[in-house]
Amino acid sequence: MAHVSDLISSDIEQYLQAHEHKSLLRFITCGSVDDGKSTLIGRLLFESKMLFEDQLAAMEADSKKWGTQGEDIDFALLVDGLAAEREQGITIDVAYRFFSTDKRKFIVADTPGHEQYTRNMVTGASTADAAILMVDARKGILTQTRRHSYLMSLLGIRQIVVAINKMDLVDYSEQRFNEIVEEYSRFAEQLGLTNITYIPMSAFKGDNIIAHSDKMPWYQTSNYRGTTLMGFLETVEVDDTRMQRAPFRLPVQWVNRPNLDFRGFSGSITSGVIKPGDRIRVQPSGKESTVDRIVTYSGDLEQAVAGQSVTLTLADEIDISRGDVISIAEAPAETADQFESTLVWMHDDALLPGRPYLLKIGTQTVTASVTDIKYQVNVNTLEHTAAKQLELNGIGVCNLSLDRAIAFDDYQTNKDTGGFILIDRLSNTTVAAGMLHFALRRSQNIHMQHVDVNKEARALTKGQQPSVLWFTGLSGAGKSTIANLVEKKLHAQGRHTYLLDGDNVRHGLNKDLGFTDADRVENIRRVAEVSKLMVDAGLIVLTAFISPFRAERRMARESLAEGEFIEVFVDTPLEIAEERDVKGLYKKARRGELKNFTGIDSAYEQPEAAEIHLDTTALSADEAADAVIAELRKRGIITA
C-alpha cells in the first residue's frame, strides 16, 4: 500500500475512502547539476514506503552497476531511468513520481539541471504548486540556481523550499547555511520571491527529510522555522485551495446534448465557486444567464469548486461552444485578440515573427503570430537584450496577435486561463509555452469599419472573380516571366489585374527587409496583406515570390476566402535554375558571397498540393502562361 496505516488491516473501505479524499500537492525539484534532486526524490519514495521488495532489490543491484555512492544505495537510480542518465549520472528528461503519506498525496517532477534542458524544466514546473530548489552546500548559489529561480518566478510558483543539501559534506555547518541563505535572499528579492523556506539537509543521509536531524540541533532553535522537508510538503497550501477564492472560470470542453430535453456545458472548473442561481457571463460573446443545475455523474450538486469537473445547465438558451469561458458575471474574464506575453521557445527551429502558429489556451485553439519581440531575457543576468528571433530555450517578451478574440486572465492570476502553448501548424509539434500579461490597448480601440461598397460590388463592376495567383518556385525558375505573360494576356482581355513582383516590392514596401528566415517570413506576410486588400478592390492579383516556406503560403491562403487563392508551382530543378542564373546569384551563393540563398544554404519547401503545377522542363514560358489562363477559365475566374 502507499504507506503504513492501521486502517489497512482493520477497515480497508474506510482507508480507501480516506485516501481518495486527501489533497494532492504537485511539486518539482530543480537546481544545478549534481545538487541531489534525484537522490532526494528517491529518499522520499523510500521513506514513504512506496517501494516493493523487488524494487529495492533491483535498486541495490543497479547501485553496484551504475551507482555513485560506493557500497551504499544510490537513491537517484529510482528516478533516472534513461540509459544516458545512468551512464552520465544526470537527469535529462522530466520524471514524474507519485507517493503519499497519511496526510496528503504527492506528484513530484524531477527536472533536469543542465542549461540545454531548460524547456524540460519549464514543462515540469507548469503544473506545480511548489518547488524544491536544491543547492549544494559546498558550491553555493550557481548560475543554474539563478536560472531556475527566474523560471519559478516567471511560472508563478509561490511556495519555494531552498533545500541546502549535502550538509554532511560541510560538517553540518550553521555558518555555511547562513551564508547561502543570505546570498540567495538578496537574489530572490530582485525576482519578487517572498514565500521561501530554507532547510539544511542531506538527501543521501536522510537528515531533516522526514525527521529532525540530531546532527543540526541549531536548526531547531527559535532562529529558524525548524521544519522538516516532509513537514513542509504536508502543510503547504495547495493551489486548488487558493484558486477556490478566485473568480469563477469554467472553460467549456464539451456541449453535452444526450437528448432533446437536455443541454449542458461540461468542463473542469479552473477557479472559484459556483452555485445554482448564480449569474454568469459567457465569453467572448458577453451573453449572460443564470445557472440552473450543476450536474455530475453522481447527481446534482448544491455547489462546485475549483478542481471539479461538472456540467452546468443554464436558465436561458444561449449560444455556447467549445472554447468559450463561463465566468461569474460580477468578475468576468477579459477578452482581446492582441496581447503582451512571455514566451519560452522549446523547438530547434527558431521563432520567426509574423509566422502563423496555432495557439492553444484552455479548450480553445486559434491562429496566432508574434508581431514583435520586445526583448529577450538573459536569465543568467536578468538583462533585457534586443532580438529578432528566439532560439531553443530562449525566453522573450513578445506581442501576440490572434485571429479572433479570446477570454483570458493574466497568468499570475490564473494559470489555466492565462497560460498557453504554440503549435507548429504543419508538424503539430509544440514549439513554445507562453504566459499572457495583458491585452494591448489597440485590441480594444481598433475595430473594422463598415463600408457600403464592398468586394462583391467592386468585382461586379469589373465583371470578374477577384483572386490571387501565387507563383512560387526557386530563383531563376521563371516565376516573374510567366506571371508577366499571364498578366499581359489577361490585360488584353480587358481584365483588371496587378502584378506584385518580388524584386519590385523590395524597392519600396519591403526595402527594410533582408533575406534571413525571419525577414522572408515578414516579406511574405506584408505581401499577403497587400494582396488581400487588392482582392477586396476586385482585382486579379499575381504575385511572383520564391516564398520558400509552406507555413507562410498557407497563411496567405487562409487570409482569403475559399477559392480566392490559387497556388502556381513553377517547378524547375535546381540544376536548370542554376544554368539560367540570369542575375549571377547562384554563383555568388556557391562562392559564399550570398548568405541565406534559397536552394543553397536556405531551404525551399515545395508545395504539396498546388492548384497549378507548371513543369518548365516540358513547357515554354508562353505555354505555361496559356496553361494558367486555361485553368482560370476552368475555375470560372474569367470567362471566355
XYZ file of C-alpha atoms in Angstrom:
640
model
C 0.000 0.000 0.000
C 1.004 3.634 -0.184
C 2.055 3.817 3.450
C 1.578 2.106 6.795
C -1.872 2.551 8.351
C -3.839 0.575 10.932
C -6.939 1.011 8.767
C -5.451 -1.238 6.098
C -5.980 -4.312 8.254
C -8.998 -3.165 10.272
C -11.219 -1.273 7.777
C -9.972 -1.295 4.200
C -13.019 0.611 2.849
C -12.526 3.449 5.323
C -8.830 3.520 4.429
C -9.573 3.758 0.706
C -12.171 6.478 1.293
C -9.722 8.486 3.396
C -7.038 8.021 0.753
C -9.413 9.173 -2.005
C -10.215 12.460 -0.240
C -6.654 13.510 0.566
C -5.450 16.718 -1.019
C -2.915 16.433 -3.848
C 0.253 18.527 -3.984
C 2.223 18.811 -7.206
C 5.797 19.976 -6.773
C 9.100 19.969 -8.632
C 12.736 19.541 -7.713
C 15.120 21.805 -9.597
C 18.582 23.319 -9.345
C 22.007 22.822 -10.808
C 23.587 19.569 -11.961
C 24.568 17.113 -9.195
C 22.846 19.085 -6.444
C 20.971 15.921 -5.405
C 17.480 16.281 -6.926
C 17.029 12.645 -7.969
C 18.586 11.406 -4.721
C 16.078 13.455 -2.735
C 13.095 12.020 -4.608
C 14.460 8.509 -4.206
C 14.796 9.144 -0.478
C 11.206 10.455 -0.270
C 9.890 7.364 -2.067
C 11.921 5.129 0.230
C 10.840 6.892 3.440
C 7.162 6.946 2.414
C 7.324 3.169 1.856
C 6.367 3.382 -1.799
C 8.867 0.706 -2.819
C 8.261 -3.024 -3.096
C 10.870 -5.603 -2.155
C 11.722 -6.377 -5.796
C 12.241 -2.654 -6.466
C 14.601 -2.413 -3.513
C 16.495 -5.473 -4.731
C 16.734 -4.013 -8.240
C 17.922 -0.687 -6.835
C 20.643 -2.423 -4.817
C 21.797 -4.270 -7.940
C 21.697 -1.092 -10.062
C 23.629 0.788 -7.372
C 26.503 -1.656 -7.742
C 26.471 -1.255 -11.534
C 25.602 2.415 -12.045
C 25.739 3.976 -8.581
C 27.904 6.874 -7.472
C 27.730 6.194 -3.699
C 30.218 3.375 -3.334
C 28.730 0.443 -1.431
C 25.652 2.434 -0.355
C 22.303 2.537 -2.165
C 22.114 5.241 -4.841
C 18.557 6.564 -4.450
C 18.873 8.664 -7.623
C 18.558 5.498 -9.726
C 14.878 5.236 -8.729
C 14.219 8.310 -10.869
C 16.971 8.387 -13.518
C 15.593 5.666 -15.769
C 17.151 6.513 -19.134
C 20.357 4.710 -20.056
C 22.068 8.023 -20.828
C 21.026 9.347 -17.418
C 22.579 6.385 -15.636
C 25.750 6.462 -17.690
C 26.297 10.186 -17.088
C 24.754 10.377 -13.625
C 22.482 13.253 -14.650
C 18.774 13.908 -15.264
C 17.820 14.575 -18.898
C 14.046 14.161 -19.161
C 11.335 15.120 -16.663
C 10.481 12.162 -14.431
C 7.181 12.080 -12.533
C 6.675 10.014 -9.385
C 3.687 9.520 -7.085
C 3.812 8.913 -3.337
C 1.614 9.574 -0.317
C 1.554 9.910 3.439
C -1.287 9.773 5.943
C -1.952 13.475 5.365
C -1.540 14.081 1.640
C -0.859 12.676 -1.837
C 2.019 13.968 -3.934
C 3.144 14.073 -7.554
C 6.762 15.173 -7.881
C 8.531 16.121 -11.096
C 12.289 15.662 -11.178
C 13.537 18.263 -13.675
C 16.940 18.447 -15.410
C 19.681 20.748 -14.192
C 21.560 21.277 -17.470
C 21.037 24.572 -19.296
C 20.194 22.858 -22.603
C 17.217 21.149 -20.928
C 15.587 24.389 -19.745
C 12.445 23.563 -21.780
C 12.128 20.291 -19.850
C 12.241 22.191 -16.566
C 9.502 24.549 -17.778
C 7.341 21.550 -18.724
C 7.632 20.084 -15.235
C 7.074 23.411 -13.478
C 3.997 24.438 -15.474
C 1.589 22.468 -13.247
C 3.483 22.714 -9.929
C 2.113 24.240 -6.735
C 5.508 24.310 -5.009
C 9.198 23.886 -5.795
C 12.211 22.440 -4.023
C 15.308 24.286 -5.216
C 18.370 22.170 -4.464
C 21.633 23.897 -3.536
C 24.903 22.048 -2.935
C 26.203 23.353 0.404
C 29.783 23.144 -0.909
C 29.173 25.096 -4.146
C 26.520 27.551 -3.005
C 24.427 29.621 -5.433
C 25.321 28.811 -9.056
C 24.234 30.164 -12.450
C 21.667 27.401 -12.909
C 20.303 28.108 -9.409
C 19.539 31.639 -10.564
C 18.181 30.414 -13.902
C 15.672 28.041 -12.279
C 14.725 30.695 -9.709
C 13.855 33.087 -12.529
C 11.784 30.415 -14.248
C 9.911 29.708 -10.996
C 9.044 33.384 -10.622
C 8.040 33.511 -14.289
C 5.762 30.468 -13.966
C 4.095 31.787 -10.811
C 5.249 29.149 -8.311
C 4.508 30.778 -4.966
C 5.808 28.269 -2.422
C 9.544 27.549 -2.565
C 11.878 25.466 -0.428
C 15.575 26.220 -0.774
C 16.980 22.824 0.199
C 20.620 23.342 1.144
C 21.776 19.791 0.500
C 24.923 17.792 1.286
C 25.293 19.404 4.690
C 27.140 16.247 5.758
C 29.978 17.269 3.432
C 30.432 20.644 5.214
C 30.251 19.153 8.718
C 26.676 20.404 9.191
C 27.990 23.964 9.466
C 25.494 26.564 10.653
C 27.770 29.319 9.347
C 27.775 27.845 5.825
C 23.996 27.520 5.936
C 23.606 31.174 6.929
C 25.986 32.326 4.181
C 23.884 30.605 1.483
C 20.610 31.893 2.986
C 21.920 35.470 2.971
C 23.211 35.245 -0.628
C 20.031 33.678 -2.022
C 17.753 36.078 -0.141
C 19.389 39.044 -1.881
C 18.852 37.441 -5.287
C 15.266 36.346 -4.515
C 14.377 39.917 -3.600
C 15.209 41.009 -7.159
C 12.739 38.430 -8.507
C 9.975 39.239 -6.050
C 10.099 35.766 -4.466
C 8.814 36.016 -0.888
C 7.431 32.695 0.394
C 10.774 30.941 0.845
C 11.604 28.254 3.398
C 15.266 27.337 3.942
C 16.015 23.770 5.081
C 19.511 22.329 5.693
C 19.567 18.637 4.791
C 21.378 15.630 3.477
C 19.250 13.735 0.981
C 21.755 10.880 0.956
C 21.883 10.515 4.759
C 18.215 11.416 5.318
C 18.878 14.427 7.588
C 15.839 16.725 8.008
C 13.890 14.849 5.331
C 11.305 13.009 7.421
C 12.567 13.692 10.966
C 14.773 16.368 12.507
C 18.449 15.558 12.407
C 20.402 15.375 15.657
C 23.426 16.492 13.588
C 21.975 20.012 13.303
C 20.430 20.897 16.681
C 20.924 24.581 15.875
C 18.267 24.324 13.142
C 15.528 23.611 15.716
C 16.190 26.760 17.731
C 13.990 29.848 17.642
C 16.227 31.451 14.993
C 14.870 29.060 12.338
C 11.493 27.644 11.380
C 12.879 24.212 12.047
C 10.501 22.325 9.748
C 11.484 19.118 8.008
C 11.006 18.784 4.278
C 8.090 16.367 4.725
C 6.575 18.685 7.319
C 6.608 21.486 4.758
C 5.150 19.332 1.972
C 2.309 18.076 4.167
C 1.210 21.547 5.304
C 1.890 23.940 2.416
C -1.215 25.397 0.755
C -2.328 23.531 -2.362
C -3.005 25.776 -5.357
C -6.582 24.474 -5.714
C -7.309 25.863 -2.258
C -6.098 29.310 -3.318
C -7.925 29.110 -6.643
C -11.243 28.459 -4.905
C -11.065 32.043 -3.626
C -10.556 33.449 -7.144
C -13.398 34.496 -9.513
C -15.260 31.599 -11.153
C -13.962 30.310 -14.505
C -15.058 27.239 -16.472
C -13.573 26.729 -19.959
C -16.211 24.790 -21.921
C -14.785 21.486 -23.089
C -17.936 19.858 -24.417
C -21.531 20.832 -25.208
C -23.411 17.935 -23.602
C -26.557 17.146 -25.614
C -27.562 13.490 -24.987
C -31.198 14.118 -25.991
C -33.625 16.852 -26.996
C -34.516 17.627 -23.381
C -31.018 18.276 -22.026
C -28.326 20.777 -22.981
C -25.406 21.316 -20.647
C -21.886 22.690 -20.796
C -19.145 20.448 -19.452
C -15.645 21.275 -18.284
C -13.246 21.485 -15.373
C -13.579 24.474 -13.045
C -10.234 26.271 -13.018
C -11.086 28.776 -10.279
C -13.827 29.965 -7.972
C -17.093 28.554 -6.657
C -20.445 28.232 -8.425
C -23.973 27.557 -7.145
C -27.396 27.267 -8.792
C -28.874 30.734 -9.150
C -25.510 32.462 -9.712
C -25.386 34.941 -12.574
C -22.776 34.040 -15.203
C -21.338 35.601 -18.355
C -20.249 33.624 -21.429
C -17.129 34.946 -23.116
C -16.049 36.192 -25.557
C -19.691 36.756 -26.657
C -20.603 38.554 -23.403
C -24.079 36.962 -23.131
C -25.410 36.427 -19.613
C -27.659 33.860 -17.938
C -28.227 32.104 -14.605
C -27.004 28.672 -13.506
C -29.953 26.290 -13.291
C -28.284 22.999 -12.276
C -24.810 21.617 -11.534
C -24.903 18.097 -12.957
C -22.444 15.270 -12.219
C -22.465 11.510 -12.720
C -23.308 11.050 -9.032
C -26.148 13.570 -9.050
C -26.737 17.302 -8.858
C -24.563 19.465 -6.600
C -25.516 22.409 -4.443
C -22.073 23.884 -5.015
C -18.999 23.172 -7.144
C -15.454 24.428 -6.609
C -12.125 24.729 -8.452
C -10.747 21.356 -9.475
C -14.120 19.678 -10.037
C -15.395 18.552 -13.436
C -19.095 19.350 -13.846
C -21.842 20.067 -16.352
C -23.759 23.338 -15.998
C -27.253 23.888 -17.313
C -28.485 27.459 -17.720
C -31.842 29.149 -17.350
C -31.626 30.657 -20.859
C -30.931 29.180 -24.292
C -27.786 30.977 -25.406
C -25.133 30.068 -27.941
C -22.119 28.455 -26.239
C -19.408 26.405 -27.966
C -16.270 24.508 -27.014
C -13.552 27.002 -26.166
C -15.872 29.592 -24.627
C -15.288 30.521 -20.981
C -18.113 30.747 -18.452
C -17.291 33.430 -15.856
C -19.091 34.810 -12.835
C -20.946 37.915 -14.033
C -19.634 40.189 -11.259
C -15.973 39.488 -12.128
C -15.736 38.229 -15.722
C -12.565 37.369 -17.612
C -11.190 39.903 -20.093
C -11.481 39.437 -23.852
C -8.987 40.545 -26.503
C -7.150 39.414 -29.619
C -3.777 41.130 -29.045
C -1.555 40.674 -26.007
C 1.810 41.165 -24.408
C 3.142 37.790 -23.317
C 6.258 35.917 -22.272
C 7.343 33.023 -24.498
C 9.687 30.163 -23.662
C 10.845 28.773 -27.005
C 11.071 24.961 -26.997
C 11.967 23.968 -30.558
C 15.205 23.577 -32.503
C 13.877 25.849 -35.285
C 13.819 29.490 -34.192
C 10.694 31.562 -33.589
C 10.063 33.801 -36.589
C 7.877 36.902 -36.027
C 4.991 37.000 -38.479
C 4.821 33.230 -38.964
C 1.383 31.810 -38.075
C 1.175 29.215 -35.306
C -1.697 27.524 -33.518
C -2.267 28.867 -30.015
C -3.984 26.523 -27.556
C -5.292 28.099 -24.357
C -7.572 26.002 -22.187
C -10.046 24.299 -24.515
C -9.695 26.887 -27.309
C -7.370 26.713 -30.313
C -6.849 29.801 -32.503
C -4.316 31.052 -35.053
C -1.685 33.413 -33.683
C 1.514 35.116 -34.737
C 4.198 37.067 -32.925
C 4.072 40.632 -34.229
C 7.052 41.902 -32.265
C 9.760 40.572 -29.943
C 10.108 43.437 -27.466
C 13.184 41.934 -25.804
C 14.846 38.674 -24.849
C 15.696 37.912 -21.225
C 19.173 36.739 -20.277
C 18.100 34.505 -17.407
C 21.627 34.368 -16.014
C 21.909 38.144 -15.534
C 18.208 39.190 -15.896
C 19.395 41.626 -18.592
C 16.968 42.585 -21.390
C 18.507 42.311 -24.854
C 17.204 43.079 -28.355
C 16.248 40.072 -30.503
C 14.768 39.439 -33.939
C 14.059 35.774 -33.209
C 14.100 33.313 -30.311
C 16.319 30.251 -30.402
C 15.867 26.988 -28.461
C 15.385 27.695 -24.692
C 15.184 31.430 -25.395
C 12.801 33.490 -23.248
C 11.335 36.682 -24.642
C 8.595 39.224 -24.027
C 6.541 39.429 -27.225
C 3.396 40.953 -28.674
C 0.876 38.389 -29.951
C -1.894 38.832 -32.491
C -4.761 36.306 -32.730
C -7.277 35.749 -35.497
C -10.161 36.161 -33.045
C -10.859 37.402 -29.528
C -10.489 35.008 -26.593
C -11.370 35.147 -22.902
C -8.333 35.269 -20.617
C -6.828 36.267 -17.273
C -3.235 37.301 -16.737
C -1.080 34.270 -15.983
C -0.144 35.278 -12.448
C -3.848 35.409 -11.556
C -4.947 32.172 -13.240
C -2.532 29.746 -14.908
C -5.309 27.888 -16.739
C -6.819 30.944 -18.438
C -3.507 32.778 -18.810
C -1.131 30.036 -19.915
C -0.907 28.712 -23.459
C 1.214 26.721 -25.892
C 2.148 27.417 -29.503
C 1.924 24.571 -32.016
C 3.543 24.325 -35.429
C 0.721 24.167 -37.972
C 2.485 21.713 -40.289
C 4.169 19.251 -37.923
C 1.723 19.651 -34.989
C 4.744 19.957 -32.689
C 4.564 22.083 -29.540
C 7.137 24.826 -30.115
C 6.612 27.211 -27.179
C 4.984 27.723 -23.809
C 3.625 31.160 -23.011
C 2.104 33.355 -20.347
C -0.314 36.210 -21.089
C 0.358 39.507 -19.311
C -2.308 41.930 -20.513
C -4.324 42.941 -23.558
C -2.806 45.568 -25.824
C -4.850 48.738 -25.834
C -5.196 48.750 -29.607
C -7.078 45.435 -29.463
C -9.870 47.253 -27.608
C -9.792 50.520 -29.567
C -9.384 49.416 -33.186
C -12.391 47.897 -34.948
C -13.218 47.026 -38.557
C -15.073 49.917 -40.194
C -18.198 49.032 -42.161
C -18.164 50.202 -45.804
C -21.092 50.204 -48.193
C -19.092 49.492 -51.359
C -17.695 46.014 -50.725
C -15.650 43.439 -52.604
C -18.678 41.926 -54.321
C -19.793 45.336 -55.639
C -16.312 46.143 -56.940
C -15.961 42.730 -58.615
C -19.375 43.121 -60.258
C -18.388 46.387 -61.968
C -15.222 44.716 -63.285
C -17.015 41.573 -64.455
C -14.506 39.178 -62.905
C -13.898 36.988 -59.875
C -11.163 38.589 -57.730
C -8.388 36.191 -56.754
C -4.662 35.789 -56.096
C -2.379 33.810 -58.410
C 0.532 32.964 -56.119
C 3.579 31.983 -58.225
C 6.218 30.147 -56.173
C 9.467 28.425 -57.104
C 13.235 28.692 -56.947
C 15.146 31.753 -58.040
C 15.522 31.515 -61.808
C 12.530 29.185 -62.195
C 10.716 31.708 -64.396
C 8.064 32.995 -61.983
C 8.298 36.643 -62.982
C 8.482 35.825 -66.690
C 5.393 33.604 -66.636
C 3.439 35.915 -64.310
C 4.203 38.858 -66.623
C 2.934 36.899 -69.657
C -0.234 35.874 -67.804
C -0.947 39.494 -66.866
C -0.420 40.624 -70.487
C -2.908 38.013 -71.700
C -5.451 38.991 -69.024
C -4.983 42.702 -69.760
C -5.570 42.030 -73.459
C -8.918 40.505 -72.486
C -9.878 43.634 -70.529
C -9.266 42.141 -67.088
C -8.314 44.319 -64.123
C -5.035 42.997 -62.723
C -1.948 43.887 -60.705
C 1.422 42.094 -60.569
C 3.384 42.126 -57.303
C 6.936 41.076 -58.157
C 9.476 40.120 -55.512
C 12.253 42.446 -56.678
C 9.905 45.388 -57.248
C 8.315 45.132 -53.792
C 11.749 45.122 -52.147
C 12.427 48.554 -53.690
C 9.586 50.099 -51.695
C 7.231 48.362 -49.294
C 9.817 45.831 -48.127
C 13.080 47.692 -48.685
C 13.865 47.422 -44.945
C 13.945 43.590 -45.068
C 16.893 41.306 -45.684
C 16.972 37.622 -46.572
C 17.133 35.883 -43.210
C 14.365 33.410 -42.466
C 12.719 35.976 -40.171
C 12.821 38.674 -42.874
C 11.487 36.259 -45.509
C 8.509 35.494 -43.281
C 7.799 39.203 -42.769
C 8.249 39.833 -46.518
C 5.519 37.316 -47.375
C 3.246 38.478 -44.548
C 3.252 42.016 -45.926
C 2.694 40.825 -49.495
C -0.211 38.660 -48.324
C -1.817 41.656 -46.610
C -1.419 43.837 -49.719
C -2.818 41.035 -51.900
C -5.824 40.753 -49.620
C -6.530 44.488 -49.977
C -6.236 44.259 -53.770
C -8.622 41.300 -53.880
C -11.018 43.399 -51.804
C -10.689 46.013 -54.570
C -11.925 43.397 -57.058
C -8.599 42.776 -58.804
C -6.947 39.610 -60.083
C -3.603 39.776 -58.275
C -0.462 37.994 -59.468
C 2.465 37.557 -57.054
C 5.907 36.298 -58.089
C 7.917 35.433 -54.983
C 10.123 32.497 -54.027
C 8.037 32.289 -50.786
C 10.064 29.265 -49.649
C 8.054 28.223 -46.579
C 4.758 26.325 -46.661
C 3.639 27.960 -43.400
C 3.634 31.448 -44.952
C 1.964 30.309 -48.166
C -0.730 28.678 -46.050
C -1.074 31.900 -44.056
C -1.603 33.837 -47.303
C -4.172 31.267 -48.450
C -6.133 31.364 -45.204
C -6.298 35.159 -45.203
C -8.553 34.937 -48.276
C -11.966 33.428 -48.881
C -12.349 29.873 -50.173
C -11.312 29.642 -53.843
C -9.630 33.059 -53.981
C -6.070 31.736 -53.543
C -4.554 29.782 -56.441
C -1.060 28.434 -55.845
C 1.058 28.148 -59.007
C 4.149 25.995 -58.566
C 6.771 26.881 -61.175
C 8.656 23.595 -60.954
C 12.226 23.962 -62.165
C 15.036 21.647 -60.955
C 17.853 23.368 -59.087
C 20.465 22.467 -61.698
C 18.408 24.091 -64.509
C 17.727 27.186 -62.407
C 21.476 27.461 -61.798
C 22.195 27.125 -65.538
C 19.911 30.079 -66.253
C 21.243 32.215 -63.354
C 20.435 35.458 -65.212
C 21.460 37.604 -62.235
C 24.507 35.541 -61.274
C 23.082 34.930 -57.823
C 23.725 31.181 -57.669
C 27.403 31.681 -58.469
C 27.719 34.228 -55.673
C 25.898 31.886 -53.282
C 28.190 28.983 -54.211
C 31.212 31.201 -53.510
C 29.754 32.118 -50.112
C 29.156 35.740 -51.060
C 25.358 35.469 -50.591
C 24.057 34.083 -47.324
C 20.603 32.534 -46.801
C 20.120 31.884 -50.527
C 17.191 29.572 -51.265
C 18.255 26.206 -52.641
C 21.866 26.606 -51.480
C 22.007 27.360 -47.738
C 18.317 28.065 -47.113
C 15.554 25.532 -47.621
C 12.767 25.619 -50.198
C 9.641 23.707 -49.198
C 7.831 22.573 -52.343
C 4.030 22.900 -52.474
C 2.277 19.662 -51.568
C -0.972 20.325 -53.461
C -0.658 23.376 -55.712
C -3.718 24.189 -57.807
C -1.497 24.689 -60.891
C 1.753 22.765 -61.467
C 3.975 24.102 -64.248
C 6.819 21.771 -65.279
C 9.199 24.164 -67.018
C 11.320 21.286 -68.347
C 8.371 20.412 -70.614
C 6.704 23.820 -71.138
C 7.938 27.073 -72.633
C 7.112 30.292 -70.787
C 4.306 31.092 -73.239
C 2.856 27.563 -72.982
C 2.967 27.827 -69.189
C 1.097 31.148 -69.320
C -1.570 29.603 -71.576
C -1.947 26.715 -69.099
C -2.613 29.224 -66.306
C -5.210 31.094 -68.411
C -6.931 27.798 -69.233
C -7.112 26.882 -65.540
C -8.600 30.295 -64.700
C -11.364 29.733 -67.265
C -11.975 26.257 -65.892
C -12.359 27.675 -62.374
C -14.660 30.487 -63.516
C -12.221 33.244 -62.512
C -12.519 34.586 -66.068
C -14.972 33.802 -68.844
C -14.181 33.161 -72.489
